[in-house]
Amino acid sequence: MKYRNLGNRGLRVSAVGLGCMGMSHAYGASADHREMVELLAKAVDMGYSFFDTAEVYGTPDNPYDNEELLGNALRPYRDKVVIATKFGLRFDRESGQVPYPLLPDSRPETIRKSVEGSLRRLRTDHIDLYYQHRPDPRTPIEDVAETVLELIDEGKVLHWGLSEASERDIRRAHAVCPLTAVQDRYSMMARWHEALFPMLEEMGIGLVAFSPLANGLLSDRYDATSRFDPGTDYRAGMPQFQPDSYDKNRELLRLIRCVADEKDATPAQISLAWMLRKKPWIVPIPGTRKLERLRENAGAADITLSEEEVKQIDQALDAMPMSGVFGGTK
């Protein structure tokens, strides 16, 4: 595994991190904890040092399942790993809708309650990277930043970030308490956050890319016959996984396969290597429950794409048709 700095505030992580949400939430029934503990231990052995979770990544029976899983699995390796978690969001599980509608709440008292719960579940005395999960229109971002600054002064949080935030909020938050990272959806199919790159570079803020494989589509392991449980798997309703999307994305998948063949790599590795080459401060966090995918994703850091090759890929992406891609839950 290779490593890189996430922004310029001293947070060094594996070039590819591990998004752990899908072990508990949104990608079918939750995984067996014993199997996931073993998988997380193997991830550490492979060199993964960056693990992403959130307060709300849980199940109907246990809303905090994912943090508890990571707390148990990573405790033996706590001095070797960077754990990121998030506050300021809950799901409306009573709505009857899937995906569950999002209910933001970043009031200072809520943040303080959340951090204590996360510390307890993660079995640690500090959170390495603490994100506001989604903007809260009712709470000024300055109030959020001031509260996190207090938590940093108390030693409960080392670094902080924002997820799915506007440029305006990033600048306002950074002025109160400097940000280490922002976390946004980013892939070959979801490039709208590239508009933030000049600002992030200017301010020394890293980008953590979630859904870097467009929720798995860019792994090229699904087709029009793939089916997902609409009650537990968000992919059932995502536009890129509808039966007619595979025709719409044929040219995209062909491009990735072609580059993968040239580099003796897999489509997933090319999709990750592309963004790793875009900026040295981008860290993707693909998720998986499978050991072979864990190894495959880690191998993306060893794939070399030139600046010219990335430019050619970008030009092709700009010109080709694609299906819609899931852009987040309302």
Short mmCIF file of C-alpha atoms in Angstrom, two decimals:
data_model
loop_
_atom_site.label_atom_id
_atom_site.label_comp_id
_atom_site.label_asym_id
_atom_site.label_seq_id
_atom_site.Cartn_x
_atom_site.Cartn_y
_atom_site.Cartn_z
CA MET A 1 0.00 0.00 0.00
CA LYS A 2 1.12 3.53 -0.70
CA TYR A 3 0.35 6.51 1.52
CA ARG A 4 -0.39 10.18 1.01
CA ASN A 5 -1.19 13.33 2.96
CA LEU A 6 -4.85 14.22 3.18
CA GLY A 7 -4.56 17.99 2.85
CA ASN A 8 -1.68 19.82 4.48
CA ARG A 9 -2.48 19.45 8.18
CA GLY A 10 -0.39 16.39 8.91
CA LEU A 11 -2.96 13.63 8.39
CA ARG A 12 -1.25 10.79 6.51
CA VAL A 13 -3.39 7.87 5.34
CA SER A 14 -3.32 4.93 2.98
CA ALA A 15 -3.76 6.06 -0.63
CA VAL A 16 -6.92 3.94 -0.76
CA GLY A 17 -9.14 3.90 2.30
CA LEU A 18 -11.99 1.60 3.23
CA GLY A 19 -15.57 2.82 3.34
CA CYS A 20 -17.30 0.61 5.89
CA MET A 21 -20.94 1.72 5.51
CA GLY A 22 -21.93 -1.22 3.31
CA MET A 23 -21.00 -3.72 5.99
CA SER A 24 -24.05 -2.55 7.94
CA HIS A 25 -26.22 -0.33 5.78
CA ALA A 26 -27.62 0.32 2.30
CA TYR A 27 -26.09 -2.63 0.41
CA GLY A 28 -28.37 -5.45 1.46
CA ALA A 29 -28.77 -7.17 4.81
CA SER A 30 -25.98 -6.36 7.25
CA ALA A 31 -22.91 -8.58 7.08
CA ASP A 32 -21.85 -11.09 9.73
CA HIS A 33 -19.82 -9.26 12.37
CA ARG A 34 -17.32 -12.05 12.86
CA GLU A 35 -16.56 -12.15 9.15
CA MET A 36 -16.20 -8.37 8.98
CA VAL A 37 -13.87 -8.30 12.01
CA GLU A 38 -11.65 -10.77 10.18
CA LEU A 39 -11.85 -8.71 6.99
CA LEU A 40 -10.93 -5.50 8.79
CA ALA A 41 -7.94 -7.20 10.41
CA LYS A 42 -6.78 -8.35 6.98
CA ALA A 43 -7.22 -4.82 5.66
CA VAL A 44 -4.83 -3.54 8.32
CA ASP A 45 -2.37 -6.30 7.41
CA MET A 46 -2.55 -5.18 3.75
CA GLY A 47 -1.66 -1.64 4.73
CA TYR A 48 -5.05 0.04 4.84
CA SER A 49 -4.86 2.70 7.53
CA PHE A 50 -7.95 4.83 6.77
CA PHE A 51 -11.39 3.57 7.81
CA ASP A 52 -14.63 5.50 7.31
CA THR A 53 -17.86 5.11 9.26
CA ALA A 54 -20.66 7.30 10.64
CA GLU A 55 -22.99 7.54 13.59
CA VAL A 56 -25.97 6.61 11.40
CA TYR A 57 -24.57 3.60 9.52
CA GLY A 58 -26.70 1.01 11.21
CA THR A 59 -29.61 -1.37 10.94
CA PRO A 60 -33.24 -1.11 12.06
CA ASP A 61 -32.33 -3.33 15.02
CA ASN A 62 -29.10 -1.51 15.86
CA PRO A 63 -28.82 2.06 14.53
CA TYR A 64 -25.15 2.23 15.61
CA ASP A 65 -24.04 -1.10 14.18
CA ASN A 66 -21.18 0.16 12.03
CA GLU A 67 -19.36 2.21 14.66
CA GLU A 68 -19.64 -0.69 17.10
CA LEU A 69 -18.24 -3.06 14.48
CA LEU A 70 -15.22 -0.83 13.85
CA GLY A 71 -14.69 -0.22 17.54
CA ASN A 72 -14.40 -3.94 18.19
CA ALA A 73 -12.42 -4.78 15.06
CA LEU A 74 -9.89 -1.95 15.10
CA ARG A 75 -9.19 -1.69 18.82
CA PRO A 76 -6.09 -3.95 18.59
CA TYR A 77 -4.67 -1.69 15.86
CA ARG A 78 -5.76 1.69 17.21
CA ASP A 79 -2.29 3.22 17.08
CA LYS A 80 -1.90 2.18 13.41
CA VAL A 81 -5.18 3.42 11.95
CA VAL A 82 -7.06 6.62 11.19
CA ILE A 83 -10.77 6.39 11.98
CA ALA A 84 -13.19 8.88 10.44
CA THR A 85 -16.78 9.18 11.60
CA LYS A 86 -19.57 11.70 11.19
CA PHE A 87 -22.19 13.66 13.13
CA GLY A 88 -25.22 15.79 12.38
CA LEU A 89 -27.58 13.41 10.63
CA ARG A 90 -30.26 10.87 11.33
CA PHE A 91 -32.53 8.84 9.10
CA ASP A 92 -36.30 9.10 9.03
CA ARG A 93 -36.91 5.39 9.46
CA GLU A 94 -40.60 5.97 10.06
CA SER A 95 -41.19 7.38 6.57
CA GLY A 96 -41.58 4.01 4.87
CA GLN A 97 -39.25 5.23 2.11
CA VAL A 98 -36.00 3.60 0.96
CA PRO A 99 -33.52 5.28 0.90
CA TYR A 100 -34.54 6.78 4.23
CA PRO A 101 -34.99 10.58 4.06
CA LEU A 102 -32.25 12.54 5.83
CA LEU A 103 -32.87 14.71 8.87
CA PRO A 104 -29.92 17.03 9.61
CA ASP A 105 -29.19 18.30 13.12
CA SER A 106 -25.86 20.00 13.89
CA ARG A 107 -26.84 22.02 16.91
CA PRO A 108 -23.89 22.30 19.32
CA GLU A 109 -25.65 20.21 21.97
CA THR A 110 -26.31 17.49 19.39
CA ILE A 111 -22.66 17.45 18.31
CA ARG A 112 -21.51 17.08 21.92
CA LYS A 113 -23.90 14.22 22.52
CA SER A 114 -22.84 12.57 19.26
CA VAL A 115 -19.11 12.73 19.92
CA GLU A 116 -19.48 11.05 23.29
CA GLY A 117 -21.54 8.26 21.75
CA SER A 118 -19.08 7.76 18.90
CA LEU A 119 -16.08 7.68 21.25
CA ARG A 120 -17.79 5.04 23.36
CA ARG A 121 -18.82 2.86 20.41
CA LEU A 122 -15.46 3.20 18.66
CA ARG A 123 -13.73 2.30 21.94
CA THR A 124 -11.28 5.14 21.69
CA ASP A 125 -10.43 8.42 23.43
CA HIS A 126 -10.21 10.46 20.23
CA ILE A 127 -11.64 10.62 16.73
CA ASP A 128 -8.99 11.15 14.06
CA LEU A 129 -11.29 12.83 11.51
CA TYR A 130 -14.78 14.07 12.42
CA TYR A 131 -17.12 15.23 9.66
CA GLN A 132 -20.36 17.12 9.61
CA HIS A 133 -22.31 14.51 7.66
CA ARG A 134 -24.60 16.92 5.83
CA PRO A 135 -25.26 20.68 6.04
CA ASP A 136 -27.86 21.76 8.58
CA PRO A 137 -29.74 24.79 7.21
CA ARG A 138 -30.96 25.67 10.71
CA THR A 139 -27.51 25.85 12.33
CA PRO A 140 -24.93 28.41 11.15
CA ILE A 141 -21.76 26.68 9.99
CA GLU A 142 -19.77 29.00 12.27
CA ASP A 143 -21.55 27.50 15.28
CA VAL A 144 -20.66 24.02 14.04
CA ALA A 145 -17.01 24.99 13.54
CA GLU A 146 -16.77 26.62 16.97
CA THR A 147 -18.15 23.50 18.63
CA VAL A 148 -15.68 21.25 16.82
CA LEU A 149 -12.84 23.64 17.70
CA GLU A 150 -13.74 23.14 21.36
CA LEU A 151 -13.66 19.36 20.87
CA ILE A 152 -10.23 19.64 19.26
CA ASP A 153 -9.00 21.75 22.19
CA GLU A 154 -10.31 19.04 24.52
CA GLY A 155 -8.43 16.33 22.61
CA LYS A 156 -11.56 14.43 21.61
CA VAL A 157 -11.14 15.25 17.90
CA LEU A 158 -7.85 15.62 15.99
CA HIS A 159 -9.05 16.79 12.55
CA TRP A 160 -12.39 17.73 11.09
CA GLY A 161 -14.16 18.01 7.77
CA LEU A 162 -17.42 18.62 5.93
CA SER A 163 -19.37 16.29 3.65
CA GLU A 164 -21.47 17.50 0.71
CA ALA A 165 -20.87 21.14 1.66
CA SER A 166 -20.98 24.21 -0.56
CA GLU A 167 -17.92 26.32 -1.34
CA ARG A 168 -19.43 29.09 0.78
CA ASP A 169 -19.81 26.86 3.84
CA ILE A 170 -16.33 25.38 3.38
CA ARG A 171 -14.77 28.83 3.39
CA ARG A 172 -16.84 30.02 6.36
CA ALA A 173 -16.09 26.90 8.41
CA HIS A 174 -12.40 26.95 7.53
CA ALA A 175 -12.09 30.55 8.76
CA VAL A 176 -13.22 29.46 12.24
CA CYS A 177 -11.56 26.04 12.52
CA PRO A 178 -9.26 24.94 9.66
CA LEU A 179 -10.58 21.92 7.76
CA THR A 180 -8.42 18.92 6.96
CA ALA A 181 -10.76 17.31 4.43
CA VAL A 182 -14.06 17.42 2.65
CA GLN A 183 -15.87 14.24 1.69
CA ASP A 184 -17.88 14.18 -1.52
CA ARG A 185 -19.29 11.78 -4.06
CA TYR A 186 -16.71 11.52 -6.85
CA SER A 187 -16.25 9.09 -9.72
CA MET A 188 -15.98 9.00 -13.49
CA MET A 189 -19.77 9.32 -13.51
CA ALA A 190 -20.02 12.01 -10.81
CA ARG A 191 -17.53 14.78 -11.51
CA TRP A 192 -19.46 17.86 -10.43
CA HIS A 193 -17.30 18.42 -7.35
CA GLU A 194 -14.25 19.02 -9.53
CA ALA A 195 -15.42 22.65 -9.43
CA LEU A 196 -14.14 22.73 -5.82
CA PHE A 197 -10.61 21.60 -6.70
CA PRO A 198 -9.04 25.08 -7.08
CA MET A 199 -10.38 26.16 -3.69
CA LEU A 200 -9.30 22.93 -1.98
CA GLU A 201 -5.81 23.30 -3.41
CA GLU A 202 -5.65 26.93 -2.35
CA MET A 203 -6.68 26.12 1.22
CA GLY A 204 -4.74 22.89 1.63
CA ILE A 205 -7.84 20.74 2.15
CA GLY A 206 -7.94 17.10 1.05
CA LEU A 207 -10.78 15.35 -0.76
CA VAL A 208 -12.11 12.01 0.42
CA ALA A 209 -13.99 10.47 -2.49
CA PHE A 210 -16.95 8.31 -1.53
CA SER A 211 -18.75 6.11 -4.05
CA PRO A 212 -15.60 6.23 -6.25
CA LEU A 213 -16.88 3.29 -8.29
CA ALA A 214 -20.34 4.82 -8.76
CA ASN A 215 -21.72 2.47 -6.09
CA GLY A 216 -19.99 -0.45 -7.80
CA LEU A 217 -21.04 0.02 -11.41
CA LEU A 218 -17.51 0.95 -12.51
CA SER A 219 -16.19 -2.37 -11.23
CA ASP A 220 -17.84 -3.79 -14.37
CA ARG A 221 -19.24 -6.71 -12.41
CA TYR A 222 -22.94 -6.03 -12.97
CA ASP A 223 -25.25 -6.24 -15.97
CA ALA A 224 -28.91 -5.85 -16.89
CA THR A 225 -29.77 -9.10 -15.10
CA SER A 226 -28.39 -7.89 -11.73
CA ARG A 227 -31.05 -7.52 -9.07
CA PHE A 228 -31.03 -5.86 -5.64
CA ASP A 229 -33.41 -6.14 -2.68
CA PRO A 230 -35.49 -2.92 -2.75
CA GLY A 231 -36.06 -3.11 1.00
CA THR A 232 -32.39 -3.17 2.05
CA ASP A 233 -30.24 -2.29 -0.96
CA TYR A 234 -30.23 1.30 -2.22
CA ARG A 235 -28.89 0.16 -5.61
CA ALA A 236 -32.35 -1.14 -6.46
CA GLY A 237 -33.46 2.44 -7.05
CA MET A 238 -30.25 3.95 -8.40
CA PRO A 239 -30.41 5.11 -12.04
CA GLN A 240 -27.09 3.50 -13.00
CA PHE A 241 -28.41 0.04 -12.03
CA GLN A 242 -31.68 0.12 -13.95
CA PRO A 243 -31.85 -2.50 -16.75
CA ASP A 244 -31.67 0.09 -19.53
CA SER A 245 -28.66 1.87 -18.02
CA TYR A 246 -26.18 -0.73 -19.21
CA ASP A 247 -26.84 0.15 -22.83
CA LYS A 248 -26.47 3.83 -21.99
CA ASN A 249 -23.15 3.16 -20.24
CA ARG A 250 -21.75 0.75 -22.80
CA GLU A 251 -19.22 3.28 -24.12
CA LEU A 252 -18.07 4.20 -20.62
CA LEU A 253 -17.51 0.61 -19.58
CA ARG A 254 -15.76 -0.13 -22.87
CA LEU A 255 -13.34 2.75 -22.24
CA ILE A 256 -12.48 1.51 -18.74
CA ARG A 257 -12.00 -2.06 -19.97
CA CYS A 258 -9.70 -0.84 -22.74
CA VAL A 259 -7.46 1.09 -20.35
CA ALA A 260 -7.52 -1.82 -17.90
CA ASP A 261 -6.28 -4.18 -20.62
CA GLU A 262 -3.45 -1.80 -21.49
CA LYS A 263 -2.36 -1.56 -17.85
CA ASP A 264 -2.89 -5.24 -16.96
CA ALA A 265 -5.41 -4.06 -14.36
CA THR A 266 -9.10 -4.38 -13.58
CA PRO A 267 -11.78 -1.77 -14.40
CA ALA A 268 -12.16 -0.98 -10.71
CA GLN A 269 -8.43 -0.36 -10.38
CA ILE A 270 -8.45 2.00 -13.37
CA SER A 271 -11.41 3.91 -11.96
CA LEU A 272 -9.51 4.43 -8.69
CA ALA A 273 -6.10 5.05 -10.27
CA TRP A 274 -7.65 7.77 -12.43
CA MET A 275 -8.68 9.84 -9.42
CA LEU A 276 -5.48 9.11 -7.51
CA ARG A 277 -3.57 10.63 -10.42
CA LYS A 278 -5.86 13.68 -10.63
CA LYS A 279 -4.57 15.21 -7.39
CA PRO A 280 -2.10 14.00 -4.73
CA TRP A 281 -4.55 14.97 -1.97
CA ILE A 282 -7.48 12.83 -3.18
CA VAL A 283 -8.16 9.60 -1.26
CA PRO A 284 -10.93 7.27 -2.47
CA ILE A 285 -12.77 5.08 0.05
CA PRO A 286 -14.41 2.23 -1.89
CA GLY A 287 -16.40 -0.17 0.23
CA THR A 288 -16.49 -3.94 0.12
CA ARG A 289 -17.34 -7.03 2.13
CA LYS A 290 -15.05 -9.31 0.11
CA LEU A 291 -11.37 -10.08 0.57
CA GLU A 292 -10.66 -10.27 -3.16
CA ARG A 293 -12.17 -6.82 -3.71
CA LEU A 294 -10.15 -5.47 -0.78
CA ARG A 295 -6.95 -6.67 -2.46
CA GLU A 296 -8.09 -5.42 -5.86
CA ASN A 297 -8.83 -1.92 -4.57
CA ALA A 298 -5.53 -1.70 -2.72
CA GLY A 299 -3.74 -2.59 -5.95
CA ALA A 300 -5.08 0.56 -7.62
CA ALA A 301 -2.39 2.58 -5.83
CA ASP A 302 0.23 0.70 -7.86
CA ILE A 303 -1.33 1.49 -11.26
CA THR A 304 0.46 4.32 -13.05
CA LEU A 305 -1.47 6.65 -15.34
CA SER A 306 0.33 9.55 -16.95
CA GLU A 307 -0.98 13.09 -16.92
CA GLU A 308 -1.67 12.76 -20.64
CA GLU A 309 -3.60 9.51 -20.15
CA VAL A 310 -5.79 11.12 -17.49
CA LYS A 311 -6.39 14.07 -19.80
CA GLN A 312 -7.46 11.73 -22.61
CA ILE A 313 -9.81 9.87 -20.26
CA ASP A 314 -11.35 13.16 -19.12
CA GLN A 315 -11.88 14.29 -22.69
CA ALA A 316 -13.57 10.99 -23.50
CA LEU A 317 -15.78 11.25 -20.42
CA ASP A 318 -16.78 14.79 -21.38
CA ALA A 319 -17.98 13.64 -24.78
CA MET A 320 -19.67 10.31 -24.11
CA PRO A 321 -23.30 9.56 -23.20
CA MET A 322 -24.03 8.08 -19.78
CA SER A 323 -27.04 7.12 -17.73
CA GLY A 324 -27.97 9.12 -14.68
CA VAL A 325 -26.03 8.31 -11.53
CA PHE A 326 -27.21 8.33 -7.93
CA GLY A 327 -26.49 11.75 -6.50
CA GLY A 328 -27.55 11.32 -2.88
CA THR A 329 -30.61 10.97 -0.68
CA LYS A 330 -32.93 13.90 -0.04
#
